[in-house]
Short mmCIF file of C-alpha atoms in Angstrom, two decimals:
data_model
loop_
_atom_site.label_atom_id
_atom_site.label_comp_id
_atom_site.label_asym_id
_atom_site.label_seq_id
_atom_site.Cartn_x
_atom_site.Cartn_y
_atom_site.Cartn_z
CA UNK A 3 104.61 123.32 123.32
CA UNK A 4 107.88 125.01 124.09
CA UNK A 5 110.47 123.06 122.18
CA UNK A 6 113.32 121.94 124.41
CA UNK A 7 116.61 123.97 124.01
CA UNK A 8 117.94 122.35 122.81
CA UNK A 9 144.19 94.33 134.97
CA UNK A 10 144.68 97.31 137.26
CA UNK A 11 142.03 99.98 137.52
CA UNK A 12 143.88 102.17 135.02
CA UNK A 13 143.93 99.45 132.41
CA UNK A 14 140.35 98.45 133.20
CA UNK A 15 138.80 101.88 132.63
CA UNK A 16 141.21 103.25 130.06
CA UNK A 17 141.31 100.25 127.77
CA UNK A 18 137.56 99.74 127.96
CA UNK A 19 137.05 103.22 126.53
CA UNK A 20 138.85 101.93 123.50
CA UNK A 21 137.06 98.60 123.33
CA UNK A 22 133.63 100.25 123.33
CA UNK A 23 134.25 102.41 120.22
CA UNK A 24 135.46 99.20 118.62
CA UNK A 25 132.16 97.59 119.60
CA UNK A 26 130.25 100.51 118.08
CA UNK A 27 132.27 100.30 114.90
CA UNK A 28 131.27 96.67 114.31
CA UNK A 29 127.88 97.77 112.95
CA UNK A 30 126.51 97.12 115.84
CA UNK A 31 91.62 102.20 126.60
CA UNK A 32 88.77 103.35 127.04
CA UNK A 33 88.11 103.41 130.79
CA UNK A 34 86.30 100.29 131.94
CA UNK A 35 83.85 100.46 134.83
CA UNK A 36 85.74 101.05 138.06
CA UNK A 37 84.98 101.33 141.76
CA UNK A 38 83.70 104.49 143.37
CA UNK A 39 87.12 105.11 144.94
CA UNK A 40 88.63 105.43 141.46
CA UNK A 41 86.11 108.08 140.45
CA UNK A 42 86.82 109.93 143.69
CA UNK A 43 90.56 109.77 143.02
CA UNK A 44 90.09 111.26 139.56
CA UNK A 45 87.79 113.99 140.83
CA UNK A 46 90.29 114.89 143.55
CA UNK A 47 93.14 115.08 141.07
CA UNK A 48 90.99 117.12 138.73
CA UNK A 49 90.25 119.69 141.43
CA UNK A 50 93.94 119.87 142.37
CA UNK A 51 94.85 120.85 138.82
CA UNK A 52 91.88 123.10 137.98
CA UNK A 53 93.80 126.36 138.34
CA UNK A 54 96.54 125.04 136.08
CA UNK A 55 94.05 123.96 133.46
CA UNK A 56 92.21 127.27 133.51
CA UNK A 57 95.46 129.14 132.95
CA UNK A 58 96.35 126.80 130.10
CA UNK A 59 92.98 127.34 128.41
CA UNK A 60 93.41 131.09 128.61
CA UNK A 61 96.83 130.83 126.97
CA UNK A 62 95.69 128.62 124.08
CA UNK A 63 95.12 130.23 120.70
CA UNK A 64 91.50 130.75 119.77
CA UNK A 65 91.78 128.61 116.66
CA UNK A 66 94.05 125.74 115.61
CA UNK A 67 94.66 124.82 112.02
CA UNK A 68 96.37 121.44 112.41
CA UNK A 69 99.11 122.74 110.11
CA UNK A 70 102.84 122.69 110.95
CA UNK A 71 102.97 124.37 114.30
CA UNK A 72 106.16 126.23 114.99
CA UNK A 73 104.27 127.56 118.00
CA UNK A 74 102.01 126.25 120.74
CA UNK A 75 100.29 122.90 120.48
CA UNK A 76 98.92 120.50 123.02
CA UNK A 77 100.33 117.05 123.69
CA UNK A 78 98.12 114.16 124.68
CA UNK A 79 99.53 110.93 126.12
CA UNK A 80 97.33 107.84 126.26
CA UNK A 81 98.88 105.49 128.78
CA UNK A 82 101.26 106.70 131.48
CA UNK A 83 103.25 103.58 132.21
CA UNK A 84 107.01 103.44 131.81
CA UNK A 85 107.19 105.01 128.34
CA UNK A 86 104.23 107.38 128.48
CA UNK A 87 105.27 108.59 131.92
CA UNK A 88 108.85 109.11 130.77
CA UNK A 89 107.69 111.20 127.82
CA UNK A 90 105.37 113.34 129.94
CA UNK A 91 107.97 113.92 132.64
CA UNK A 92 110.65 114.60 130.04
CA UNK A 93 108.49 117.21 128.33
CA UNK A 94 107.75 119.01 131.59
CA UNK A 95 111.38 118.83 132.74
CA UNK A 96 112.44 120.33 129.39
CA UNK A 97 110.19 123.35 129.89
CA UNK A 98 106.80 122.39 128.51
CA UNK A 99 104.08 123.87 130.70
CA UNK A 100 102.28 121.09 132.58
CA UNK A 101 99.00 122.54 131.36
CA UNK A 102 100.03 121.76 127.77
CA UNK A 103 100.20 118.03 128.55
CA UNK A 104 97.00 116.02 128.93
CA UNK A 105 97.04 112.35 129.96
CA UNK A 106 94.66 109.43 130.20
CA UNK A 107 95.08 105.92 131.52
CA UNK A 108 93.00 102.83 132.16
CA UNK A 109 94.66 102.80 135.60
CA UNK A 110 92.75 105.73 136.99
CA UNK A 111 94.47 105.74 140.38
CA UNK A 112 97.85 105.93 138.66
CA UNK A 113 96.50 108.77 136.51
CA UNK A 114 95.32 110.63 139.60
CA UNK A 115 98.71 110.29 141.25
CA UNK A 116 100.48 111.35 138.07
CA UNK A 117 98.57 114.60 137.60
CA UNK A 118 99.03 115.48 141.26
CA UNK A 119 102.78 114.92 140.94
CA UNK A 120 103.29 116.73 137.64
CA UNK A 121 100.47 119.24 137.21
CA UNK A 122 99.52 117.72 133.85
CA UNK A 123 95.89 117.87 132.75
CA UNK A 124 93.72 114.82 133.31
CA UNK A 125 91.26 113.38 130.78
CA UNK A 126 88.42 111.16 131.89
CA UNK A 127 88.70 108.94 128.82
CA UNK A 128 90.79 108.61 125.69
CA UNK A 129 88.19 110.44 123.60
CA UNK A 130 88.03 113.16 126.25
CA UNK A 131 91.81 113.49 125.92
CA UNK A 132 91.52 114.33 122.22
CA UNK A 133 88.76 116.82 122.91
CA UNK A 134 90.81 118.57 125.57
CA UNK A 135 93.99 118.52 123.51
CA UNK A 136 92.19 120.31 120.66
CA UNK A 137 93.09 120.93 117.05
CA UNK A 138 96.38 119.68 115.68
CA UNK A 139 97.53 118.10 118.94
CA UNK A 140 100.28 115.50 119.07
CA UNK A 141 98.69 112.42 120.63
CA UNK A 142 101.15 109.79 121.85
CA UNK A 143 99.77 106.27 122.02
CA UNK A 144 101.81 104.64 124.80
CA UNK A 145 99.82 101.45 125.41
CA UNK A 146 100.74 97.80 125.04
CA UNK A 147 100.87 96.57 121.42
CA UNK A 148 97.83 94.31 121.89
CA UNK A 149 95.73 97.34 122.94
CA UNK A 150 96.68 99.65 120.08
CA UNK A 151 93.96 98.63 117.63
CA UNK A 152 91.17 98.97 120.19
CA UNK A 153 92.33 102.40 121.36
CA UNK A 154 92.61 103.65 117.77
CA UNK A 155 89.11 102.40 117.00
CA UNK A 156 87.87 104.27 120.05
CA UNK A 157 89.46 107.62 119.15
CA UNK A 158 89.06 107.33 115.37
CA UNK A 159 86.25 109.85 115.00
CA UNK A 160 87.68 112.39 117.43
CA UNK A 161 91.15 112.15 115.87
CA UNK A 162 89.73 112.88 112.42
CA UNK A 163 87.64 115.77 113.70
CA UNK A 164 90.58 117.49 115.39
CA UNK A 165 93.32 116.65 112.89
CA UNK A 166 95.33 114.99 115.65
CA UNK A 167 98.77 113.60 114.87
CA UNK A 168 98.77 110.03 116.19
CA UNK A 169 102.20 108.91 117.39
CA UNK A 170 102.59 105.24 118.34
CA UNK A 171 105.46 104.11 120.56
CA UNK A 172 104.22 100.50 120.62
CA UNK A 173 106.52 97.84 119.20
CA UNK A 174 105.45 95.93 116.11
CA UNK A 175 102.80 98.40 114.93
CA UNK A 176 103.57 99.41 111.33
CA UNK A 177 102.10 102.54 109.81
CA UNK A 178 99.80 100.44 107.62
CA UNK A 179 98.28 98.84 110.71
CA UNK A 180 97.83 102.19 112.45
CA UNK A 181 96.19 103.69 109.37
CA UNK A 182 93.80 100.75 109.08
CA UNK A 183 92.19 101.77 112.41
CA UNK A 184 91.90 105.46 111.56
CA UNK A 185 90.17 107.62 108.97
CA UNK A 186 91.90 108.05 105.60
CA UNK A 187 94.34 110.94 105.64
CA UNK A 188 94.94 110.84 109.38
CA UNK A 189 98.50 111.96 110.28
CA UNK A 190 100.29 108.93 111.73
CA UNK A 191 103.83 108.48 113.06
CA UNK A 192 105.44 105.18 113.99
CA UNK A 193 108.23 105.47 116.53
CA UNK A 194 110.63 103.13 118.29
CA UNK A 195 112.22 104.38 121.53
CA UNK A 196 114.52 102.25 123.66
CA UNK A 197 114.67 101.52 127.37
CA UNK A 198 117.01 104.45 128.08
CA UNK A 199 113.97 106.72 127.71
CA UNK A 200 113.58 106.16 131.45
CA UNK A 201 116.67 108.34 132.02
CA UNK A 202 116.13 110.73 129.12
CA UNK A 203 118.76 109.05 126.96
CA UNK A 204 116.75 107.12 124.38
CA UNK A 205 117.51 107.12 120.70
CA UNK A 206 114.11 107.03 119.00
CA UNK A 207 113.45 106.31 115.34
CA UNK A 208 110.36 107.83 113.78
CA UNK A 209 108.65 107.46 110.40
CA UNK A 210 105.74 109.63 109.25
CA UNK A 211 103.02 108.82 106.77
CA UNK A 212 102.44 111.48 104.10
CA UNK A 213 99.80 113.48 106.03
CA UNK A 214 102.09 113.65 109.09
CA UNK A 215 105.19 114.78 107.17
CA UNK A 216 104.49 118.54 107.69
CA UNK A 217 104.46 117.93 111.45
CA UNK A 218 107.72 115.95 111.57
CA UNK A 219 109.58 118.71 113.41
CA UNK A 220 106.84 118.93 116.04
CA UNK A 221 106.96 115.18 116.56
CA UNK A 222 110.76 115.24 116.80
CA UNK A 223 110.55 117.95 119.47
CA UNK A 224 108.29 115.72 121.57
CA UNK A 225 110.57 112.70 121.14
CA UNK A 226 113.57 114.84 122.08
CA UNK A 227 112.14 114.94 125.60
CA UNK A 228 113.40 111.37 126.13
CA UNK A 229 116.71 111.58 124.24
CA UNK A 230 117.47 112.06 120.56
CA UNK A 231 115.16 111.47 117.60
CA UNK A 232 116.25 110.03 114.25
CA UNK A 233 113.99 110.21 111.17
CA UNK A 234 114.06 106.86 109.42
CA UNK A 235 112.39 105.02 106.57
CA UNK A 236 110.05 102.41 107.97
CA UNK A 237 111.78 99.60 106.09
CA UNK A 238 114.91 100.33 108.16
CA UNK A 239 113.22 99.82 111.52
CA UNK A 240 114.44 96.22 111.84
CA UNK A 241 118.08 97.32 111.61
CA UNK A 242 117.38 100.21 113.97
CA UNK A 243 115.72 97.86 116.44
CA UNK A 244 118.81 95.67 116.54
CA UNK A 245 121.36 98.44 117.14
CA UNK A 246 119.15 100.61 119.38
CA UNK A 247 116.45 98.43 120.88
CA UNK A 248 118.42 95.20 121.39
CA UNK A 249 121.87 96.72 121.93
CA UNK A 250 121.31 97.76 125.55
CA UNK A 251 121.30 94.04 126.39
CA UNK A 252 124.51 93.58 124.38
CA UNK A 253 126.09 96.53 126.15
CA UNK A 254 125.05 95.38 129.61
CA UNK A 255 126.61 92.03 128.81
CA UNK A 256 129.83 93.73 127.71
CA UNK A 257 129.94 95.82 130.89
CA UNK A 258 129.32 92.78 133.05
CA UNK A 259 132.06 90.81 131.30
CA UNK A 260 134.55 93.62 131.95
CA UNK A 261 133.43 93.79 135.57
CA UNK A 262 133.94 90.04 135.98
CA UNK A 263 137.46 90.34 134.60
CA UNK A 264 138.18 93.04 137.17
CA UNK A 265 136.69 90.91 139.95
CA UNK A 266 139.06 88.13 138.90
CA UNK A 267 141.86 90.59 139.54
CA UNK A 268 140.67 91.79 142.93
CA UNK A 269 138.07 94.53 142.48
CA UNK A 270 134.64 94.25 144.18
CA UNK A 271 131.86 93.58 141.66
CA UNK A 272 129.86 96.73 142.44
CA UNK A 273 132.92 98.94 142.09
CA UNK A 274 134.00 97.19 138.91
CA UNK A 275 130.53 97.53 137.38
CA UNK A 276 130.36 101.25 138.17
CA UNK A 277 133.81 101.85 136.65
CA UNK A 278 132.97 99.86 133.52
CA UNK A 279 129.61 101.58 133.06
CA UNK A 280 131.14 105.04 133.42
CA UNK A 281 133.92 104.15 130.98
CA UNK A 282 131.37 103.02 128.39
CA UNK A 283 129.25 106.11 129.00
CA UNK A 284 132.28 108.37 128.58
CA UNK A 285 133.39 106.64 125.39
CA UNK A 286 129.91 106.95 123.88
CA UNK A 287 129.61 110.62 124.88
CA UNK A 288 133.02 111.41 123.42
CA UNK A 289 132.12 109.74 120.14
CA UNK A 290 128.78 111.56 119.88
CA UNK A 291 130.46 114.92 120.48
CA UNK A 292 133.15 114.28 117.87
CA UNK A 293 130.99 112.81 115.10
CA UNK A 294 130.25 116.20 113.57
CA UNK A 295 133.99 116.90 113.42
CA UNK A 296 134.50 113.81 111.27
CA UNK A 297 135.54 111.32 113.94
CA UNK A 298 134.43 107.71 113.83
CA UNK A 299 134.39 104.88 116.35
CA UNK A 300 137.31 103.31 114.49
CA UNK A 301 139.39 106.51 114.50
CA UNK A 302 138.86 107.04 118.22
CA UNK A 303 139.78 103.42 118.88
CA UNK A 304 142.99 103.91 116.91
CA UNK A 305 143.81 107.07 118.87
CA UNK A 306 143.89 105.16 122.16
CA UNK A 307 146.16 102.36 120.95
CA UNK A 308 149.78 103.27 121.60
CA UNK A 309 152.30 101.03 119.80
CA UNK A 310 153.13 98.07 121.97
CA UNK A 311 150.79 99.26 124.73
CA UNK A 312 148.23 97.61 126.98
CA UNK A 313 145.21 98.76 124.96
CA UNK A 314 146.33 97.40 121.60
CA UNK A 315 147.20 94.12 123.31
CA UNK A 316 143.64 93.86 124.58
CA UNK A 317 142.11 94.89 121.25
CA UNK A 318 144.13 92.30 119.33
CA UNK A 319 143.10 89.60 121.81
CA UNK A 320 139.45 90.55 121.45
CA UNK A 321 139.65 90.42 117.67
CA UNK A 322 141.40 87.07 117.71
CA UNK A 323 138.59 85.77 119.91
CA UNK A 324 136.06 86.95 117.32
CA UNK A 325 134.77 90.01 119.15
CA UNK A 326 133.81 92.09 116.11
CA UNK A 327 132.41 89.15 114.17
CA UNK A 328 130.34 88.06 117.18
CA UNK A 329 128.78 91.52 117.46
CA UNK A 330 127.90 91.56 113.76
CA UNK A 331 126.35 88.10 114.06
CA UNK A 332 124.35 89.13 117.11
CA UNK A 333 122.98 92.22 115.37
CA UNK A 334 122.12 90.23 112.27
CA UNK A 335 120.32 87.57 114.34
CA UNK A 336 118.18 90.28 115.92
CA UNK A 337 117.36 91.78 112.51
CA UNK A 338 116.46 88.36 111.10
CA UNK A 339 114.26 87.54 114.08
CA UNK A 340 112.45 90.87 113.79
CA UNK A 341 111.66 90.03 110.19
CA UNK A 342 110.30 86.64 111.21
CA UNK A 343 108.05 88.16 113.88
CA UNK A 344 106.64 90.68 111.40
CA UNK A 345 105.83 87.77 109.10
#
């Protein structure tokens, strides 16, 4: 894989850029039997991509060790729904050759369409995917949580034989569970992307078991195709889930509340929502770019608040209404609930 290279309108948009840093600072398959038409669709897609696949095979190294790559390795994606499709498209958009991506799906017609659209390689089954991906491949398991165990049981032998790195993006699938369906010593990575993967702006946590640790950089390069990747201890996933997985809902609510305030003062809802969303996006981008220089959400919030100005008046009102405390309580409720669901 080629690693990717890495209130008037003025008050509404300007003050909201300050409120959002304040918000941040609060702590916030196996293929079943299918009809003949499905087999025809797969065969057609396979023929369409044959030249691509032949070129990819010629470019692959003669032998793979399964050790830390630093060079070319194949990427398999089991399941090409919202998340699997986003990862595959992100990889290709970032410069990965389509022939280095192999996909499988229980929805064979969707798989056929996908390979025609992207040029990715098509596997006839999940086991076939591991065979085609070869030694040391990164294999992303992008199926529903209830299907994870069955798919792992299916590919167990092939994954062990090829030294595949199994990367799960399914919610609620701890490393211990993943390992229990695979051979001892299998490299396993648990990840948690968020819904912004659909636009290449996810923040994805990942935790490796010991055998996968040497391939952490390779895994991070794959996850970077849908946003940014953050290594994280597995015991911290509940907190991560709250501030990354649940927070889009909090943020959408915040944007909508600002838009409603603007509607109250005469702006159309669609216009107000677009302004609020862009203001939040700009505030977040500014913070991310300044973090390495020592900035914080709190310091940027302070920088916008002129003495006696409109922004500080809004910030004080929010705090008096319990804005910061409400965010902390919401995050904590999500963390507590995650713990309950994990048992």
